[in-house]
C-alpha positions as a printed NumPy array, in Angstrom:
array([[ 92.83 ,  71.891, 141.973],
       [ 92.804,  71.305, 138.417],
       [ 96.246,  72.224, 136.426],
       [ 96.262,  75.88 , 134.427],
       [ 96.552,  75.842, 131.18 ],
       [ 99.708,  78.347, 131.19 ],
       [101.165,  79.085, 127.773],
       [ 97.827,  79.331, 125.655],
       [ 97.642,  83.196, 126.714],
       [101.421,  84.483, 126.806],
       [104.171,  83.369, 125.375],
       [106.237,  83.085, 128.757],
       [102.953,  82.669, 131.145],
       [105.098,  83.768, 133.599],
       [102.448,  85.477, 135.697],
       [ 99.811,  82.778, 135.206],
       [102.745,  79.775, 136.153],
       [103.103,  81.42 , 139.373],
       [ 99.343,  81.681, 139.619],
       [ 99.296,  78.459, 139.457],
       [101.612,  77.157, 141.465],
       [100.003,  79.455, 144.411],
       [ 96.685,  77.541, 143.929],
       [ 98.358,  74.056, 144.012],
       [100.018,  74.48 , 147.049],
       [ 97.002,  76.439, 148.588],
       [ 95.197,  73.613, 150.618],
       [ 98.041,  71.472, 152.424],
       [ 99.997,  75.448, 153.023],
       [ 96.484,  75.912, 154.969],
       [ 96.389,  73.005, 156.811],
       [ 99.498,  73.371, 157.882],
       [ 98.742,  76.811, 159.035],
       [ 95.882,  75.48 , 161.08 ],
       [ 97.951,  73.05 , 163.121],
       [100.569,  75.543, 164.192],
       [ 98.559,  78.681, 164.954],
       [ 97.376,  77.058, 168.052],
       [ 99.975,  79.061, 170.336],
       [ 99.072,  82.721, 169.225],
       [ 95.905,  81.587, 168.636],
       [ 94.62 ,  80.968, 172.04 ],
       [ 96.544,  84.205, 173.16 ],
       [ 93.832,  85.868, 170.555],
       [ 91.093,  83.955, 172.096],
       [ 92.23 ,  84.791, 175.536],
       [ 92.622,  88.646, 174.502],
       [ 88.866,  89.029, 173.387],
       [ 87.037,  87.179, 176.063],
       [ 89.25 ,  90.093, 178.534],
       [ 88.445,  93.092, 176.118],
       [ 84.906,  91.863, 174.992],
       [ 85.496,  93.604, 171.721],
       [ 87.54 ,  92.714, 168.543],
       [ 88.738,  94.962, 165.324],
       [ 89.866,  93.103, 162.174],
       [ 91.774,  95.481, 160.212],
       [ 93.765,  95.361, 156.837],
       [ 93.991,  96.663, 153.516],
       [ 93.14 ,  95.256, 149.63 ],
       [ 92.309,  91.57 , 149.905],
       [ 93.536,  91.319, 153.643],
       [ 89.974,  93.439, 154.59 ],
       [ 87.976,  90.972, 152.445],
       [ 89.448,  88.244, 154.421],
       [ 88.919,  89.529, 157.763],
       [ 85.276,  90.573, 156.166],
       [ 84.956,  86.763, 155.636],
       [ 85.59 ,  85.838, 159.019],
       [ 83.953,  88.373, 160.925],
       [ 80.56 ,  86.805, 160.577],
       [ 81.794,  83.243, 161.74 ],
       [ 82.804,  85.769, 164.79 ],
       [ 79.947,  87.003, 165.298],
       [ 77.936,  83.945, 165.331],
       [ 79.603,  83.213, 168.481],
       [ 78.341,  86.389, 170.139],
       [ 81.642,  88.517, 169.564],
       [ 81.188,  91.861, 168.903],
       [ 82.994,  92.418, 165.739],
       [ 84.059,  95.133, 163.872],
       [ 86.054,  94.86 , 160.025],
       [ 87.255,  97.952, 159.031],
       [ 89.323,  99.115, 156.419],
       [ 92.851,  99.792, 157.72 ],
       [ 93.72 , 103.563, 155.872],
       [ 89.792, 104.298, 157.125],
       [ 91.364, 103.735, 160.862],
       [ 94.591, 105.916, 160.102],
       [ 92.791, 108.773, 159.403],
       [ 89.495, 108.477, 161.97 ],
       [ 91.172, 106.426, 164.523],
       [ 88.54 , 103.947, 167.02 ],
       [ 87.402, 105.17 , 170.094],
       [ 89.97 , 104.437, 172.934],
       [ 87.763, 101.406, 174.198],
       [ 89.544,  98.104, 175.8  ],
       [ 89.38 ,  95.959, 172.158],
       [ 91.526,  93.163, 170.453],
       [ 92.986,  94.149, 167.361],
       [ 94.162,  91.484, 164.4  ],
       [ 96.46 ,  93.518, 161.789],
       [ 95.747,  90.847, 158.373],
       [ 98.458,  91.407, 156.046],
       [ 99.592,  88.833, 154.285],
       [103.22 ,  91.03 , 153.898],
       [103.44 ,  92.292, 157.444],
       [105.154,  95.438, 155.721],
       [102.137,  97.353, 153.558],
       [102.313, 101.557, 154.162],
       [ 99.469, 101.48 , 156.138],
       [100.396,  98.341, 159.026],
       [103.798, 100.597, 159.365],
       [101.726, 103.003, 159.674],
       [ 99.738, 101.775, 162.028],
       [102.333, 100.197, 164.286],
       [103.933, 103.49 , 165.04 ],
       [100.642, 104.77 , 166.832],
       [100.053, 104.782, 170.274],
       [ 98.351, 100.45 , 171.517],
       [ 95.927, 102.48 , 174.196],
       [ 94.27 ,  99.904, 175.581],
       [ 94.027,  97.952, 172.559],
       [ 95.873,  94.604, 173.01 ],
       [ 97.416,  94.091, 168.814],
       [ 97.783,  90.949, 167.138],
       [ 99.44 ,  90.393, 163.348],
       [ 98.071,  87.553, 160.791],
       [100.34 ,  87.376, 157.953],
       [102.568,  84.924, 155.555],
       [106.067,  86.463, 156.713],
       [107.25 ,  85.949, 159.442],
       [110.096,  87.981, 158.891],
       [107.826,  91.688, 158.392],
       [108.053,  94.054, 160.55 ],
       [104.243,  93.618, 162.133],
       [105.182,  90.06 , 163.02 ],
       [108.628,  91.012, 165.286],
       [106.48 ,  94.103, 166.787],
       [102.826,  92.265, 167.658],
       [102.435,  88.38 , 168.613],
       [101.515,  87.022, 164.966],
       [ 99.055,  84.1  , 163.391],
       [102.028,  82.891, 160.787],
       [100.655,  81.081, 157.706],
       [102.773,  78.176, 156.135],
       [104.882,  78.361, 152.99 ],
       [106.212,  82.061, 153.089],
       [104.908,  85.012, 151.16 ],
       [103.071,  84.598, 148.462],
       [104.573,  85.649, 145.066],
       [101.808,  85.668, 142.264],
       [100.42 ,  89.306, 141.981],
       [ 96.175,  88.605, 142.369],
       [ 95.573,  87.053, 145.649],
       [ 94.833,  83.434, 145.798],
       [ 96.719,  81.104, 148.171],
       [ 96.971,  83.861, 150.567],
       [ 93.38 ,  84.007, 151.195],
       [ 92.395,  80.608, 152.404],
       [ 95.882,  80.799, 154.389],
       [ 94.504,  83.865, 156.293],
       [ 90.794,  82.32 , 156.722],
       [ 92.711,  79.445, 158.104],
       [ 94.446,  81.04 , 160.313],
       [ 91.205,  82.854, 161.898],
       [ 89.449,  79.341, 162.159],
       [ 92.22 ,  78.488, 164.608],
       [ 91.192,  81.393, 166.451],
       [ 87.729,  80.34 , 165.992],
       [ 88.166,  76.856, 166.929],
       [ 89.989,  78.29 , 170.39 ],
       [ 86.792,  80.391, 171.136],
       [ 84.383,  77.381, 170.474],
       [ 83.211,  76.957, 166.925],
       [ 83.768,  73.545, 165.201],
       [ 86.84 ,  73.572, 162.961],
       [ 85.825,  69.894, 161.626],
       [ 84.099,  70.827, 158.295],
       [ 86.386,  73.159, 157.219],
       [ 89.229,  71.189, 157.805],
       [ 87.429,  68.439, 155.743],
       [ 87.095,  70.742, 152.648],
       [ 91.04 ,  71.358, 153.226],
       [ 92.008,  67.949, 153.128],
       [ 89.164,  66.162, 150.466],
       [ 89.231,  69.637, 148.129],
       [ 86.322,  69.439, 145.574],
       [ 86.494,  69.318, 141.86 ],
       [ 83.695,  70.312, 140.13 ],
       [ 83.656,  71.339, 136.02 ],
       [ 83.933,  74.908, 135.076],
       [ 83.644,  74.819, 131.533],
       [ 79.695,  75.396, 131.591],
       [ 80.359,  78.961, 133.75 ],
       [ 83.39 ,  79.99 , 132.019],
       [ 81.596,  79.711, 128.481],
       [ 78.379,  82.051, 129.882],
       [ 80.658,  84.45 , 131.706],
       [ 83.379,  84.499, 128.839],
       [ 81.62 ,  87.426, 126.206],
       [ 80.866,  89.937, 129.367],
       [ 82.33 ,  93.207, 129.941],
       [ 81.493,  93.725, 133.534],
       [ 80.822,  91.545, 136.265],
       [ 78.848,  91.148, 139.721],
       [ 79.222,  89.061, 142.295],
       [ 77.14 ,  88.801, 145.277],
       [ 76.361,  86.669, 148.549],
       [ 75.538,  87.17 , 151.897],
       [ 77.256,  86.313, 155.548],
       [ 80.294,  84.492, 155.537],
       [ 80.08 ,  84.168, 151.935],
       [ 79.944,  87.896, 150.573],
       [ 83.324,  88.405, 152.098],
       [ 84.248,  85.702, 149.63 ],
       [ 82.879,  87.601, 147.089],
       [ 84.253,  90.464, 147.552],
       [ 87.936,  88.574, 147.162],
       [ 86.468,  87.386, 143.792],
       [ 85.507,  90.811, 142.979],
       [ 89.491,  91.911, 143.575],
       [ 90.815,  89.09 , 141.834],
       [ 89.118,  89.352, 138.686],
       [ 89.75 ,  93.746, 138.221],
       [ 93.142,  92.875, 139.094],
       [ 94.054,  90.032, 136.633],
       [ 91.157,  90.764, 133.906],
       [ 91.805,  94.619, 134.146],
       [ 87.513,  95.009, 133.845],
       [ 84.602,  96.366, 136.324],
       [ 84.204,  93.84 , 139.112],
       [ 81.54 ,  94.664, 141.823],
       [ 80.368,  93.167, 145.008],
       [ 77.195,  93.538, 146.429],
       [ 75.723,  91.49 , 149.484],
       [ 72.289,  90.474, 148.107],
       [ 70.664,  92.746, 150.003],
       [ 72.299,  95.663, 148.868],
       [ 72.653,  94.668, 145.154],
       [ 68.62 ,  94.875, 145.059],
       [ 68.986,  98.52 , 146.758],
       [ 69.943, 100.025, 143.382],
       [ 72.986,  98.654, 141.96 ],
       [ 70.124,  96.556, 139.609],
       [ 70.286,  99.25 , 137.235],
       [ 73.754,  98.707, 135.753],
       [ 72.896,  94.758, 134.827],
       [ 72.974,  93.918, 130.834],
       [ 73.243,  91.386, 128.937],
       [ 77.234,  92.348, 128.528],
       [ 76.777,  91.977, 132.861],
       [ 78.011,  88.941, 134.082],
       [ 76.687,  87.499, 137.383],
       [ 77.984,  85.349, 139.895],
       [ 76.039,  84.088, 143.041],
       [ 77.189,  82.465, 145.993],
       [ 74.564,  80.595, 148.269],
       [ 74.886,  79.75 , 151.925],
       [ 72.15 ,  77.598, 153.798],
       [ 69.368,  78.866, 155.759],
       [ 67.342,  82.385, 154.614],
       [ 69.865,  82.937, 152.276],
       [ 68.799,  80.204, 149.952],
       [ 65.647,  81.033, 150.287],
       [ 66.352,  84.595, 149.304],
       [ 68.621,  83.656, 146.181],
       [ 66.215,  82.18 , 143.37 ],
       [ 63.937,  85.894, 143.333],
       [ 67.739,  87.411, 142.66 ],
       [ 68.856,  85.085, 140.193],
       [ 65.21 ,  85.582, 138.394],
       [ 65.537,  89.164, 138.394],
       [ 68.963,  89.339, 137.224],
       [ 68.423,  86.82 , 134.338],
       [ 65.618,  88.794, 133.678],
       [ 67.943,  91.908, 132.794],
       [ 69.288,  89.601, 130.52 ],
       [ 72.658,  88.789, 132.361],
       [ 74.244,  85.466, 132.449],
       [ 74.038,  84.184, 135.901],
       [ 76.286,  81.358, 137.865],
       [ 75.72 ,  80.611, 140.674],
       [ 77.818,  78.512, 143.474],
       [ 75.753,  76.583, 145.175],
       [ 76.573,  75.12 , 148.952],
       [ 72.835,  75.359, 150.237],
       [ 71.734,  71.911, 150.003],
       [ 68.529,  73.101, 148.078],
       [ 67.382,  72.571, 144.371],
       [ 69.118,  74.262, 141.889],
       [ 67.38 ,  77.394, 140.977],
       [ 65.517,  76.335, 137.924],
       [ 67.408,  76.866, 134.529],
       [ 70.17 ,  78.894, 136.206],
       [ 73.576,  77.244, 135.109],
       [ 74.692,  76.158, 138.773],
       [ 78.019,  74.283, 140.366],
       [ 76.687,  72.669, 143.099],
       [ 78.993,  71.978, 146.22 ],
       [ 78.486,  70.057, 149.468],
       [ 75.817,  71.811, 151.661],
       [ 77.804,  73.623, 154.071],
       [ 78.131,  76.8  , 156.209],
       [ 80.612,  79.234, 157.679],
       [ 83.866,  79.018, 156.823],
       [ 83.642,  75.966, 155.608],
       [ 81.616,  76.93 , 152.888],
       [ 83.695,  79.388, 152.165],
       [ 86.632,  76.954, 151.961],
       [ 84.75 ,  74.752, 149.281],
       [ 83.741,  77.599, 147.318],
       [ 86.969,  79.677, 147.244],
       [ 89.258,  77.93 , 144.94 ],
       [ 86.838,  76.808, 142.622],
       [ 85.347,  80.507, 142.494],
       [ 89.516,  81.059, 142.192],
       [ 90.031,  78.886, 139.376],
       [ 86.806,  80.518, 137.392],
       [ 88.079,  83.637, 137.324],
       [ 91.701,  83.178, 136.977],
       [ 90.572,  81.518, 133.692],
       [ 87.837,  84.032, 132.761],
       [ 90.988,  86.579, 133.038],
       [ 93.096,  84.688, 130.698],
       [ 90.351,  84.247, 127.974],
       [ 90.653,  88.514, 127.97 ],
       [ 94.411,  89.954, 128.641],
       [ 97.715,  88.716, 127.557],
       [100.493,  88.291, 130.1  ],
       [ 98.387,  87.233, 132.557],
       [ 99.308,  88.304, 136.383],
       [101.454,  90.628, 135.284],
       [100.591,  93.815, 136.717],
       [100.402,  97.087, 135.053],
       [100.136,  99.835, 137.557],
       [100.435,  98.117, 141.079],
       [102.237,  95.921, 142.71 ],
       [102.187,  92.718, 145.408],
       [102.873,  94.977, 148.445],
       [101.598,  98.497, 148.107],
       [104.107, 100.858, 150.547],
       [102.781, 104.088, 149.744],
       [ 99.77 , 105.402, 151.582]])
């Protein structure tokens, strides 16, 4: 990806060079992930098709990721579940045979120690995580991504890392990893400046897709309150015309992501309306279709799944890291959290 411009915001840029350096690394760290997750992997694949069910749980930008996957699961006739970890804690599932993937990109938040103190039942646990050294990875057999833990504060690297990691898993149950791979290896490069100038004078911000790509979304939603320190909502498409309309403004920036399929075909009424509120609107465009008449739009390969999600993830990443920088000094440095939140 494109280098970040890291002293024209802080003095030290300390946050943003480590930022950076997490997004360089991001694609080959992936791949590399991929080829060695094969092991654990096909123990995963092997778990669900003897449970017939499988829970995705984890916390922050860990559930967004399993969110992500979860529909590339289910398009293989999984049933699937994504919940949020502290959710399970306190209303545990029902004692059903199910495989369980703990995403955590520590291995060692409050709520996975948490979590691996209760009572398996007859779930059969799995870990996904960056350190291999945490306590969920010597407790459960664990997906390991490449590269160790990830040190910048907002998430970026360790997201496509942890979708990688669940195409292997995919790939082992029967989907096609070859298109995602591809967007790993041949990463995309398409101009910003056009988005980042509309986006730049907004207070708020929405962003919304559907399927694979809401989960992505939703990551961009997380990264952007985190480093920018403003409002950031996600809304599948569906649901952001179930109400949420009524908070758009001209001071409301939107972002779009479109998938293939009904989804494109549902995404120029959206963009109309919200334009018509008189909110800047971007949208990411892997559908294949025309752009959406005068709606500024980066247009990517037509793809779906998680390999859409794989071309539209760092660029989306590098948008908002730089929307962030245009509006706080000492960028990625955190004020009230921090990388690996302990307490519950």
């Amino acid at each position: 990806m494109a280098e970040l411009d890291t002293a024209s915001v802080n003095p030290s840029g300390a946050g943003r060079v480590l930022i950076a350096a997490e997004m360089d690394r991001q694609h080959a760290d992936a791949l590399a992930s991929f080829a060695t997750a094969n092991p654990v992997a096909t123990q995963i694949a092997a778990s669900v098709r003897r449970t017939g069910r499988l829970a995705l749980l984890g916390m922050g930008g860990s559930h967004w990721v399993n969110r992500t996957a979860a529909f590339s699961y289910r398009r293989l006739g999984i049933e699937v579940q994504s919940e949020v970890l502290s959710e399970v804690l306190l209303a545990p599932l029902p004692n059903y045979p199910r495989t369980v993937i703990l995403t955590s990109q520590s291995g060692g938040s409050g709520e996975i120690l948490a979590y691996l103190t209760t009572a398996a039942r007859r779930e059969e646990r799995f870990g996904l995580t960056l350190n291999a050294e945490s306590a969920m990875a010597q407790s459960v057999p664990s997906l390991i991504g490449a590269g160790g833990m990830e040190k910048a504060f907002a998430a970026t690297r360790s997201i496509l890392i942890s979708q990688s990691l669940h195409v292997a898993v995919l790939a082992v149950l029967g989907a096609d990893p070859a298109a995602a791979l591809g967007q790993l290896r041949s990463p995309i490069r398409p101009t910003i400046a056009a988005a980042l100038s509309a986006l730049s004078g907004c207070s708020s911000y929405v962003l919304s897709g559907r399927s694979e790509l809401q989960g992505v979304a939703e990551s961009g939603a997380l990264c952007l309150m985190e480093l920018a320190r403003v409002p950031a909502f996600a809304f599948e498409g569906g649901q952001l015309r179930h109400g949420p309309m009524e908070m758009l403004s001209h001071r409301t920036g939107v972002i779009l992501l479109r998938l293939p399929g009904r989804e494109a075909d549902l995404m120029p009424n959206l963009a109309a309306a919200c334009q018509a509120a008189g909110c800047p609107v971007v949208v990411f465009d892997a559908s294949g279709r025309p752009q959406i008449g005068s709606v500024l739009t980066i247009t990517l390969p037509a793809l779906d799944g998680m390999a859409a999600c794989f071309a539209v993830l760092p660029v989306l990443q590098l948008l908002l890291v730089e929307l962030a920088a245009q509006k706080v000094e000492q960028l990625g440095v955190p004020l009230r959290s921090s990388k690996v939140t302990t307490a519950l």
